[in-house]
mmCIF file of C-alpha atoms in Angstrom:
data_model
loop_
_atom_site.group_PDB
_atom_site.id
_atom_site.type_symbol
_atom_site.label_atom_id
_atom_site.label_comp_id
_atom_site.label_asym_id
_atom_site.label_seq_id
_atom_site.Cartn_x
_atom_site.Cartn_y
_atom_site.Cartn_z
ATOM 1 C CA UNK J 198 14.545 -27.597 18.133
ATOM 2 C CA UNK J 199 13.307 -25.088 15.801
ATOM 3 C CA UNK J 200 14.586 -26.158 12.393
ATOM 4 C CA UNK J 201 15.068 -21.843 11.923
ATOM 5 C CA UNK J 202 16.775 -21.549 15.593
ATOM 6 C CA UNK J 203 19.335 -20.163 16.805
ATOM 7 C CA UNK J 204 19.907 -22.946 19.438
ATOM 8 C CA UNK J 205 19.619 -25.435 16.402
ATOM 9 C CA UNK J 206 22.533 -23.717 13.558
ATOM 10 C CA UNK J 207 24.447 -23.164 17.130
ATOM 11 C CA UNK J 208 24.876 -26.626 18.120
ATOM 12 C CA UNK J 209 25.221 -27.975 14.276
ATOM 13 C CA UNK J 210 28.310 -25.770 14.542
ATOM 14 C CA UNK J 211 29.358 -26.990 17.545
ATOM 15 C CA UNK J 212 29.478 -30.425 16.441
ATOM 16 C CA UNK J 213 31.523 -29.822 12.347
ATOM 17 C CA UNK J 214 33.922 -28.766 15.928
ATOM 18 C CA UNK J 215 33.333 -31.382 17.913
ATOM 19 C CA UNK J 216 33.775 -34.087 13.866
ATOM 20 C CA UNK J 217 36.855 -32.309 13.146
ATOM 21 C CA UNK J 218 38.451 -32.880 16.298
ATOM 22 C CA UNK J 219 37.786 -36.618 17.126
ATOM 23 C CA UNK J 220 38.579 -37.120 13.391
ATOM 24 C CA UNK J 221 41.841 -35.416 13.699
ATOM 25 C CA UNK J 222 42.633 -37.987 16.772
ATOM 26 C CA UNK J 223 41.375 -41.013 16.458
ATOM 27 C CA UNK J 224 41.344 -41.378 13.195
ATOM 28 C CA UNK J 225 44.851 -42.253 12.773
ATOM 29 C CA UNK J 226 44.607 -44.783 15.393
ATOM 30 C CA UNK J 227 42.601 -46.410 14.963
ATOM 31 C CA UNK J 228 42.841 -49.949 15.246
ATOM 32 C CA UNK J 229 42.356 -53.638 13.465
ATOM 33 C CA UNK J 230 43.399 -54.881 10.180
ATOM 34 C CA UNK J 231 44.879 -51.679 7.436
ATOM 35 C CA UNK J 232 41.080 -51.521 4.971
ATOM 36 C CA UNK J 233 39.618 -51.830 8.076
ATOM 37 C CA UNK J 234 41.224 -49.067 9.998
ATOM 38 C CA UNK J 235 40.650 -47.086 5.673
ATOM 39 C CA UNK J 236 37.534 -46.979 5.793
ATOM 40 C CA UNK J 237 36.983 -46.134 9.452
ATOM 41 C CA UNK J 238 38.380 -43.042 8.744
ATOM 42 C CA UNK J 239 36.907 -42.787 5.843
ATOM 43 C CA UNK J 240 34.118 -42.910 7.414
ATOM 44 C CA UNK J 241 34.383 -39.952 10.034
ATOM 45 C CA UNK J 242 35.904 -37.330 7.087
ATOM 46 C CA UNK J 243 31.823 -38.278 5.704
ATOM 47 C CA UNK J 244 30.123 -37.846 8.547
ATOM 48 C CA UNK J 245 32.129 -34.241 9.114
ATOM 49 C CA UNK J 246 31.574 -33.054 5.609
ATOM 50 C CA UNK J 247 28.030 -34.564 6.248
ATOM 51 C CA UNK J 248 27.747 -32.003 9.001
ATOM 52 C CA UNK J 249 29.428 -29.277 7.317
ATOM 53 C CA UNK J 250 27.136 -29.479 4.097
ATOM 54 C CA UNK J 251 24.184 -29.668 6.888
ATOM 55 C CA UNK J 252 26.093 -26.256 8.410
ATOM 56 C CA UNK J 253 25.978 -24.029 5.010
ATOM 57 C CA UNK J 254 22.584 -25.849 4.749
ATOM 58 C CA UNK J 255 21.121 -24.182 7.526
ATOM 59 C CA UNK J 256 23.086 -20.625 6.797
ATOM 60 C CA UNK J 257 21.819 -21.118 3.957
ATOM 61 C CA UNK J 258 17.950 -22.019 4.676
ATOM 62 C CA UNK J 259 18.172 -19.331 7.054
ATOM 63 C CA UNK J 260 19.482 -16.093 4.731
ATOM 64 C CA UNK J 261 17.022 -16.364 3.175
ATOM 65 C CA UNK J 262 13.814 -18.270 4.744
ATOM 66 C CA UNK J 263 13.601 -20.468 2.471
ATOM 67 C CA UNK J 264 11.798 -23.115 4.655
ATOM 68 C CA UNK J 265 10.422 -21.899 8.429
ATOM 69 C CA UNK J 266 10.752 -25.280 10.165
ATOM 70 C CA UNK J 267 10.723 -28.564 10.088
ATOM 71 C CA UNK J 268 7.161 -29.637 8.264
ATOM 72 C CA UNK J 269 7.464 -27.244 5.379
ATOM 73 C CA UNK J 270 10.887 -29.289 5.139
ATOM 74 C CA UNK J 271 9.649 -33.041 4.497
ATOM 75 C CA UNK J 272 6.562 -31.839 3.593
ATOM 76 C CA UNK J 273 3.956 -32.412 6.288
ATOM 77 C CA UNK J 274 2.677 -28.959 7.094
ATOM 78 C CA UNK J 275 -1.346 -29.249 7.680
ATOM 79 C CA UNK J 276 -2.969 -29.226 3.392
ATOM 80 C CA UNK J 277 -5.437 -27.415 4.648
ATOM 81 C CA UNK J 278 -3.176 -24.344 2.845
ATOM 82 C CA UNK J 279 -2.463 -26.688 -0.725
ATOM 83 C CA UNK J 280 -5.884 -26.422 -2.326
ATOM 84 C CA UNK J 281 -5.218 -23.788 -5.236
ATOM 85 C CA UNK J 282 -8.316 -22.911 -5.787
ATOM 86 C CA UNK J 283 -11.575 -21.047 -2.727
ATOM 87 C CA UNK J 284 -10.451 -22.691 0.578
ATOM 88 C CA UNK J 285 -12.167 -22.983 3.365
ATOM 89 C CA UNK J 286 -11.885 -21.551 6.802
ATOM 90 C CA UNK J 287 -13.233 -19.681 8.122
ATOM 91 C CA UNK J 288 -15.199 -15.945 8.005
ATOM 92 C CA UNK J 289 -13.134 -12.531 8.706
ATOM 93 C CA UNK J 290 -16.079 -12.242 11.266
ATOM 94 C CA UNK J 291 -15.244 -15.590 13.125
ATOM 95 C CA UNK J 292 -10.801 -16.226 13.202
ATOM 96 C CA UNK J 293 -9.428 -17.783 16.455
ATOM 97 C CA UNK J 294 -6.245 -16.178 17.172
ATOM 98 C CA UNK J 295 -3.539 -17.671 18.328
ATOM 99 C CA UNK J 296 -0.735 -15.979 20.792
ATOM 100 C CA UNK J 297 2.914 -17.728 19.663
ATOM 101 C CA UNK J 298 6.472 -16.242 20.280
ATOM 102 C CA UNK J 299 7.181 -13.426 20.819
ATOM 103 C CA UNK J 300 3.169 -11.528 21.510
ATOM 104 C CA UNK J 301 2.167 -12.948 17.519
ATOM 105 C CA UNK J 302 -0.618 -13.571 17.347
ATOM 106 C CA UNK J 303 -1.761 -16.599 14.962
ATOM 107 C CA UNK J 304 -4.849 -16.955 12.862
ATOM 108 C CA UNK J 305 -6.329 -19.251 9.638
ATOM 109 C CA UNK J 306 -8.948 -17.429 7.236
ATOM 110 C CA UNK J 307 -11.145 -17.135 4.304
ATOM 111 C CA UNK J 308 -11.767 -14.232 2.455
ATOM 112 C CA UNK J 309 -15.264 -13.191 1.494
ATOM 113 C CA UNK J 310 -13.964 -10.581 -1.207
ATOM 114 C CA UNK J 311 -11.002 -13.001 -2.916
ATOM 115 C CA UNK J 312 -12.524 -16.577 -1.668
ATOM 116 C CA UNK J 313 -9.867 -17.550 -0.321
ATOM 117 C CA UNK J 314 -7.995 -18.537 2.736
ATOM 118 C CA UNK J 315 -4.950 -18.167 4.007
ATOM 119 C CA UNK J 316 -2.192 -17.137 7.448
ATOM 120 C CA UNK J 317 -2.065 -14.621 9.067
ATOM 121 C CA UNK J 318 -0.108 -13.687 10.954
ATOM 122 C CA UNK J 319 -0.598 -10.025 13.725
ATOM 123 C CA UNK J 320 1.588 -8.160 16.029
ATOM 124 C CA UNK J 321 0.334 -5.100 18.277
ATOM 125 C CA UNK J 322 2.938 -2.926 20.033
ATOM 126 C CA UNK J 323 3.028 -2.297 23.817
ATOM 127 C CA UNK J 324 1.069 0.447 23.743
ATOM 128 C CA UNK J 325 -2.422 -1.121 22.749
ATOM 129 C CA UNK J 326 -2.416 -2.571 25.530
ATOM 130 C CA UNK J 327 -2.088 0.024 27.024
ATOM 131 C CA UNK J 328 -5.372 1.914 29.904
ATOM 132 C CA UNK J 329 -4.693 5.045 28.553
ATOM 133 C CA UNK J 330 -4.386 4.128 24.607
ATOM 134 C CA UNK J 331 -7.734 1.647 25.139
ATOM 135 C CA UNK J 332 -9.334 3.990 22.394
ATOM 136 C CA UNK J 333 -6.404 4.619 20.182
ATOM 137 C CA UNK J 334 -6.592 3.880 16.114
ATOM 138 C CA UNK J 335 -2.888 2.676 15.050
ATOM 139 C CA UNK J 336 -1.728 2.567 11.743
ATOM 140 C CA UNK J 337 -0.777 -1.161 10.192
ATOM 141 C CA UNK J 338 1.864 -2.193 8.056
ATOM 142 C CA UNK J 339 2.024 -5.007 6.144
ATOM 143 C CA UNK J 340 5.035 -7.607 6.088
ATOM 144 C CA UNK J 341 5.168 -9.278 2.058
ATOM 145 C CA UNK J 342 7.162 -12.191 2.567
ATOM 146 C CA UNK J 343 8.743 -13.598 -0.704
ATOM 147 C CA UNK J 344 8.924 -16.743 -2.468
ATOM 148 C CA UNK J 345 10.212 -19.615 -1.739
ATOM 149 C CA UNK J 346 8.910 -18.403 1.793
ATOM 150 C CA UNK J 347 6.027 -17.465 4.625
ATOM 151 C CA UNK J 348 5.012 -15.216 7.233
ATOM 152 C CA UNK J 349 7.443 -16.957 9.986
ATOM 153 C CA UNK J 350 9.869 -16.075 7.298
ATOM 154 C CA UNK J 351 10.139 -12.645 8.505
ATOM 155 C CA UNK J 352 9.958 -14.361 11.718
ATOM 156 C CA UNK J 353 11.889 -16.440 12.294
ATOM 157 C CA UNK J 354 14.557 -15.374 9.795
ATOM 158 C CA UNK J 355 13.428 -11.395 9.166
ATOM 159 C CA UNK J 356 14.311 -10.876 12.860
ATOM 160 C CA UNK J 357 10.580 -8.762 13.254
ATOM 161 C CA UNK J 358 8.613 -8.158 15.742
ATOM 162 C CA UNK J 359 11.799 -7.650 17.236
ATOM 163 C CA UNK J 360 13.298 -4.948 15.035
ATOM 164 C CA UNK J 361 10.524 -3.015 15.187
ATOM 165 C CA UNK J 362 10.518 -2.362 19.375
ATOM 166 C CA UNK J 363 14.196 -1.595 18.843
ATOM 167 C CA UNK J 364 13.078 1.293 17.107
ATOM 168 C CA UNK J 365 10.417 2.222 19.385
ATOM 169 C CA UNK J 366 12.140 1.925 21.911
ATOM 170 C CA UNK J 367 14.649 4.798 20.474
ATOM 171 C CA UNK J 368 12.049 6.778 19.407
ATOM 172 C CA UNK J 369 12.877 6.310 15.473
ATOM 173 C CA UNK J 370 9.453 4.829 14.297
ATOM 174 C CA UNK J 371 6.470 5.409 15.662
ATOM 175 C CA UNK J 372 3.790 2.356 16.978
ATOM 176 C CA UNK J 373 1.944 0.308 14.128
ATOM 177 C CA UNK J 374 1.034 -2.947 14.200
ATOM 178 C CA UNK J 375 2.035 -4.757 11.562
ATOM 179 C CA UNK J 376 0.554 -7.727 9.713
ATOM 180 C CA UNK J 377 1.819 -10.265 7.671
ATOM 181 C CA UNK J 378 -0.026 -11.989 5.579
ATOM 182 C CA UNK J 379 0.851 -15.239 2.973
ATOM 183 C CA UNK J 380 0.933 -14.239 -0.029
ATOM 184 C CA UNK J 381 0.288 -16.924 -2.321
ATOM 185 C CA UNK J 382 -2.512 -18.554 -0.590
ATOM 186 C CA UNK J 383 -2.546 -22.071 -2.044
ATOM 187 C CA UNK J 384 1.111 -21.958 -2.542
ATOM 188 C CA UNK J 385 0.657 -20.717 -6.183
ATOM 189 C CA UNK J 386 2.281 -18.070 -7.123
ATOM 190 C CA UNK J 387 0.764 -14.778 -8.795
ATOM 191 C CA UNK J 388 3.022 -12.194 -8.029
ATOM 192 C CA UNK J 389 0.167 -11.475 -6.405
ATOM 193 C CA UNK J 390 -2.108 -10.642 -9.139
ATOM 194 C CA UNK J 391 -5.987 -11.926 -10.106
ATOM 195 C CA UNK J 392 -5.732 -15.149 -11.974
ATOM 196 C CA UNK J 393 -8.714 -17.020 -12.156
ATOM 197 C CA UNK J 394 -10.007 -18.128 -9.345
ATOM 198 C CA UNK J 395 -7.053 -17.112 -7.892
ATOM 199 C CA UNK J 396 -7.045 -13.724 -6.624
ATOM 200 C CA UNK J 397 -3.713 -13.009 -5.504
ATOM 201 C CA UNK J 398 -4.423 -9.538 -5.857
ATOM 202 C CA UNK J 399 -8.168 -9.736 -4.040
ATOM 203 C CA UNK J 400 -7.005 -10.796 -1.280
ATOM 204 C CA UNK J 401 -3.940 -8.594 -0.084
ATOM 205 C CA UNK J 402 -5.733 -5.333 -0.752
ATOM 206 C CA UNK J 403 -9.085 -6.239 -0.016
ATOM 207 C CA UNK J 404 -9.368 -9.115 2.790
ATOM 208 C CA UNK J 405 -6.501 -8.702 4.993
ATOM 209 C CA UNK J 406 -7.192 -5.588 5.628
ATOM 210 C CA UNK J 407 -11.046 -6.579 6.242
ATOM 211 C CA UNK J 408 -9.657 -8.519 8.238
ATOM 212 C CA UNK J 409 -7.103 -5.920 10.713
ATOM 213 C CA UNK J 410 -10.436 -3.430 10.657
ATOM 214 C CA UNK J 411 -12.884 -5.739 11.967
ATOM 215 C CA UNK J 412 -10.710 -6.826 14.699
ATOM 216 C CA UNK J 413 -8.202 -4.890 16.045
ATOM 217 C CA UNK J 414 -7.969 -0.428 16.297
ATOM 218 C CA UNK J 415 -7.030 -0.001 13.254
ATOM 219 C CA UNK J 416 -6.794 3.858 11.080
ATOM 220 C CA UNK J 417 -8.724 2.060 8.007
ATOM 221 C CA UNK J 418 -7.264 5.203 5.907
ATOM 222 C CA UNK J 419 -5.015 4.670 2.861
ATOM 223 C CA UNK J 420 -2.728 6.910 5.125
ATOM 224 C CA UNK J 421 -3.217 4.283 7.649
ATOM 225 C CA UNK J 422 -1.643 1.214 6.356
ATOM 226 C CA UNK J 423 1.729 0.040 3.873
ATOM 227 C CA UNK J 424 2.801 -2.492 2.632
ATOM 228 C CA UNK J 425 7.090 -3.588 3.539
ATOM 229 C CA UNK J 426 7.900 -6.445 1.327
ATOM 230 C CA UNK J 427 11.234 -7.839 0.149
ATOM 231 C CA UNK J 428 12.157 -10.136 -3.193
ATOM 232 C CA UNK J 429 8.864 -10.834 -4.378
ATOM 233 C CA UNK J 430 7.061 -9.303 -2.453
ATOM 234 C CA UNK J 431 8.796 -6.173 -2.336
ATOM 235 C CA UNK J 432 7.447 -6.984 -6.222
ATOM 236 C CA UNK J 433 3.664 -6.327 -4.387
ATOM 237 C CA UNK J 434 4.501 -3.701 -2.565
ATOM 238 C CA UNK J 435 5.176 -1.439 -5.541
ATOM 239 C CA UNK J 436 1.925 -3.199 -7.227
ATOM 240 C CA UNK J 437 -0.084 -2.965 -5.208
ATOM 241 C CA UNK J 438 -0.154 0.332 -3.660
ATOM 242 C CA UNK J 439 0.001 2.066 -7.593
ATOM 243 C CA UNK J 440 -3.024 -0.220 -8.460
ATOM 244 C CA UNK J 441 -4.929 0.268 -5.057
ATOM 245 C CA UNK J 442 -3.824 3.802 -4.011
ATOM 246 C CA UNK J 443 -7.681 4.026 -2.662
ATOM 247 C CA UNK J 444 -6.009 1.096 0.311
ATOM 248 C CA UNK J 445 -2.558 1.608 -0.091
ATOM 249 C CA UNK J 446 -0.948 5.151 -0.262
ATOM 250 C CA UNK J 447 1.833 3.155 1.028
ATOM 251 C CA UNK J 448 4.782 0.564 0.295
ATOM 252 C CA UNK J 449 8.958 -0.082 0.141
ATOM 253 C CA UNK J 450 10.477 -2.059 -1.296
ATOM 254 C CA UNK J 451 13.635 -4.049 0.110
ATOM 255 C CA UNK J 452 15.503 -6.052 -3.123
ATOM 256 C CA UNK J 453 12.123 -6.610 -5.359
ATOM 257 C CA UNK J 454 12.259 -9.321 -8.103
ATOM 258 C CA UNK J 455 12.430 -7.772 -11.327
ATOM 259 C CA UNK J 456 9.420 -4.982 -11.711
ATOM 260 C CA UNK J 457 8.687 -5.740 -14.721
ATOM 261 C CA UNK J 458 6.804 -8.937 -14.237
ATOM 262 C CA UNK J 459 7.876 -13.352 -13.872
ATOM 263 C CA UNK J 460 6.948 -15.518 -16.609
ATOM 264 C CA UNK J 461 6.589 -18.205 -14.637
ATOM 265 C CA UNK J 462 4.257 -16.517 -12.299
ATOM 266 C CA UNK J 463 2.770 -14.409 -15.274
ATOM 267 C CA UNK J 464 2.406 -16.777 -18.675
ATOM 268 C CA UNK J 465 0.186 -14.264 -20.254
ATOM 269 C CA UNK J 466 2.137 -11.581 -21.800
ATOM 270 C CA UNK J 467 -1.070 -8.703 -21.506
ATOM 271 C CA UNK J 468 -1.827 -9.594 -17.903
ATOM 272 C CA UNK J 469 2.162 -9.945 -17.375
ATOM 273 C CA UNK J 470 2.013 -6.273 -18.354
ATOM 274 C CA UNK J 471 -1.571 -5.237 -16.579
ATOM 275 C CA UNK J 472 0.719 -5.755 -13.058
ATOM 276 C CA UNK J 473 4.335 -5.252 -13.931
ATOM 277 C CA UNK J 474 4.802 -1.490 -12.469
ATOM 278 C CA UNK J 475 7.069 -1.134 -14.565
ATOM 279 C CA UNK J 476 4.290 -0.515 -17.379
ATOM 280 C CA UNK J 477 1.616 0.797 -14.709
ATOM 281 C CA UNK J 478 4.111 3.720 -13.807
ATOM 282 C CA UNK J 479 3.974 4.927 -17.457
ATOM 283 C CA UNK J 480 0.491 5.760 -17.617
ATOM 284 C CA UNK J 481 -0.633 6.213 -13.774
ATOM 285 C CA UNK J 482 0.806 7.887 -11.494
ATOM 286 C CA UNK J 483 -1.648 7.913 -8.033
ATOM 287 C CA UNK J 484 -0.333 10.223 -5.131
ATOM 288 C CA UNK J 485 1.214 7.480 -3.153
ATOM 289 C CA UNK J 486 4.488 6.879 -1.304
ATOM 290 C CA UNK J 487 7.322 3.949 -2.679
ATOM 291 C CA UNK J 488 10.736 3.228 -1.555
ATOM 292 C CA UNK J 489 12.359 0.536 -3.627
ATOM 293 C CA UNK J 490 15.910 -0.889 -1.869
ATOM 294 C CA UNK J 491 18.500 -2.509 -2.800
ATOM 295 C CA UNK J 492 23.059 -3.341 -2.776
ATOM 296 C CA UNK J 493 25.122 -3.643 -5.468
ATOM 297 C CA UNK J 494 26.041 -7.118 -5.434
ATOM 298 C CA UNK J 495 22.297 -8.059 -5.843
ATOM 299 C CA UNK J 496 21.995 -9.971 -8.870
ATOM 300 C CA UNK J 497 18.621 -10.574 -8.987
ATOM 301 C CA UNK J 498 17.135 -7.748 -8.473
ATOM 302 C CA UNK J 499 18.958 -5.147 -10.367
ATOM 303 C CA UNK J 500 20.333 -0.601 -9.670
ATOM 304 C CA UNK J 501 19.597 -0.626 -13.286
ATOM 305 C CA UNK J 502 15.814 -1.445 -12.864
ATOM 306 C CA UNK J 503 15.022 0.301 -9.829
ATOM 307 C CA UNK J 504 15.970 3.354 -11.519
ATOM 308 C CA UNK J 505 14.297 2.788 -13.990
ATOM 309 C CA UNK J 506 11.393 2.666 -12.723
ATOM 310 C CA UNK J 507 12.545 5.765 -10.579
ATOM 311 C CA UNK J 508 13.326 8.015 -13.721
ATOM 312 C CA UNK J 509 8.794 6.116 -14.834
ATOM 313 C CA UNK J 510 7.548 7.999 -11.839
ATOM 314 C CA UNK J 511 5.644 10.895 -11.667
ATOM 315 C CA UNK J 512 4.021 13.288 -9.124
ATOM 316 C CA UNK J 513 1.797 13.137 -7.096
ATOM 317 C CA UNK J 514 3.537 9.250 -7.757
ATOM 318 C CA UNK J 515 6.763 9.997 -5.535
ATOM 319 C CA UNK J 516 9.940 7.751 -5.314
ATOM 320 C CA UNK J 517 12.570 6.746 -3.300
ATOM 321 C CA UNK J 518 15.775 5.018 -3.329
ATOM 322 C CA UNK J 519 18.091 3.515 -1.605
ATOM 323 C CA UNK J 520 21.310 1.160 -2.694
ATOM 324 C CA UNK J 521 23.524 -0.327 -0.304
ATOM 325 C CA UNK J 522 27.081 -0.897 -1.574
ATOM 326 C CA UNK J 523 27.317 -4.707 -0.896
ATOM 327 C CA UNK J 524 25.191 -7.182 0.929
ATOM 328 C CA UNK J 525 23.083 -9.775 -1.492
ATOM 329 C CA UNK J 526 19.760 -11.299 -1.670
ATOM 330 C CA UNK J 527 18.677 -12.331 1.552
ATOM 331 C CA UNK J 528 17.896 -11.215 5.113
ATOM 332 C CA UNK J 529 20.688 -10.415 7.030
ATOM 333 C CA UNK J 530 20.797 -7.172 3.773
ATOM 334 C CA UNK J 531 17.393 -6.841 4.067
ATOM 335 C CA UNK J 532 17.506 -6.893 8.411
ATOM 336 C CA UNK J 533 20.415 -4.108 7.240
ATOM 337 C CA UNK J 534 17.273 -2.186 5.377
ATOM 338 C CA UNK J 535 15.678 -2.140 8.420
ATOM 339 C CA UNK J 536 16.865 0.973 9.907
ATOM 340 C CA UNK J 537 15.749 3.200 6.822
ATOM 341 C CA UNK J 538 13.029 1.896 5.255
ATOM 342 C CA UNK J 539 10.481 1.443 8.566
ATOM 343 C CA UNK J 540 11.795 5.714 9.774
ATOM 344 C CA UNK J 541 10.691 6.309 6.245
ATOM 345 C CA UNK J 542 7.180 4.231 6.011
ATOM 346 C CA UNK J 543 6.637 6.172 10.030
ATOM 347 C CA UNK J 544 7.105 9.023 8.524
ATOM 348 C CA UNK J 545 4.346 8.673 5.711
ATOM 349 C CA UNK J 546 2.083 6.955 8.680
ATOM 350 C CA UNK J 547 -0.530 8.580 9.942
ATOM 351 C CA UNK J 548 0.146 8.641 13.624
ATOM 352 C CA UNK J 549 -2.348 6.206 16.245
ATOM 353 C CA UNK J 550 -5.278 8.802 17.140
ATOM 354 C CA UNK J 551 -4.124 10.829 20.330
ATOM 355 C CA UNK J 552 -5.912 8.546 23.594
ATOM 356 C CA UNK J 553 -8.828 10.615 25.596
ATOM 357 C CA UNK J 554 -7.665 13.256 27.548
#
């Protein structure tokens, strides 16, 4: 049973209700000596509390995407993904894709530019495989997860690609491909920056687009690529278009990390300033469109931080913002933002090239 699946969460809730009911009925009637009966009641109460704590823990995990599988929780994932230097893996041209749940393709590749390797998930819209669109090229939206988190966070906790499918069916977005790479190859958080041998910015801005352009029918232009990130991934979705406007013309951030940068990720103040969206936007104004969203209740992604960034922007950089009245730093809030942010991205992407007549 999946750690993040609804079935596991529902099972825990049912067990919690049954345990409380059983304790209320059975505990007062436990037979035997008084000491044994008291010990039995204490154990039953402890069991109720343990299950209740498990319910809350699973709810928190599903909301934040902290652990995406049992192997992730217990630290038994493949050691190949835990290397902190240049990593092994098949080159992009030899990437092997396997199809998982919800039609999502999974691969693990080695980037020729960054020398890093990591997981990339891909979803193609229904039109991609339809005969009428066999020569059509599609734009790509790259989803950037938070830290802690993983590409599967978007699937298990974020409701992707179902959310895109629903908006497609409603005619609120045009068809696009989803790419979901790891943003911390080797589990090293660099705020999506190049730091020594860990060239995460190069991985995301060069290797992942190269994978998509070589293996799928994409629109290989800046207007054919957009970034959508949350939390740390949101920080990256703002930063990378400013640094690589020839690669990404559009970036959207939901509850981005503080835009001055994370001292834990980049202890060097000079390096942090070079990779801080707040600092970059003061001196650079590329022709990109950015969208930043948060809530009044998110104490980690503060509205004042986003407003300060907005005030510093100058044309041709275009910045849009969204402020929700309620919601915390979690997937429940971010899924509420989809209805606004995904159509916003779709409207700024180049449309899929028309199918042949």
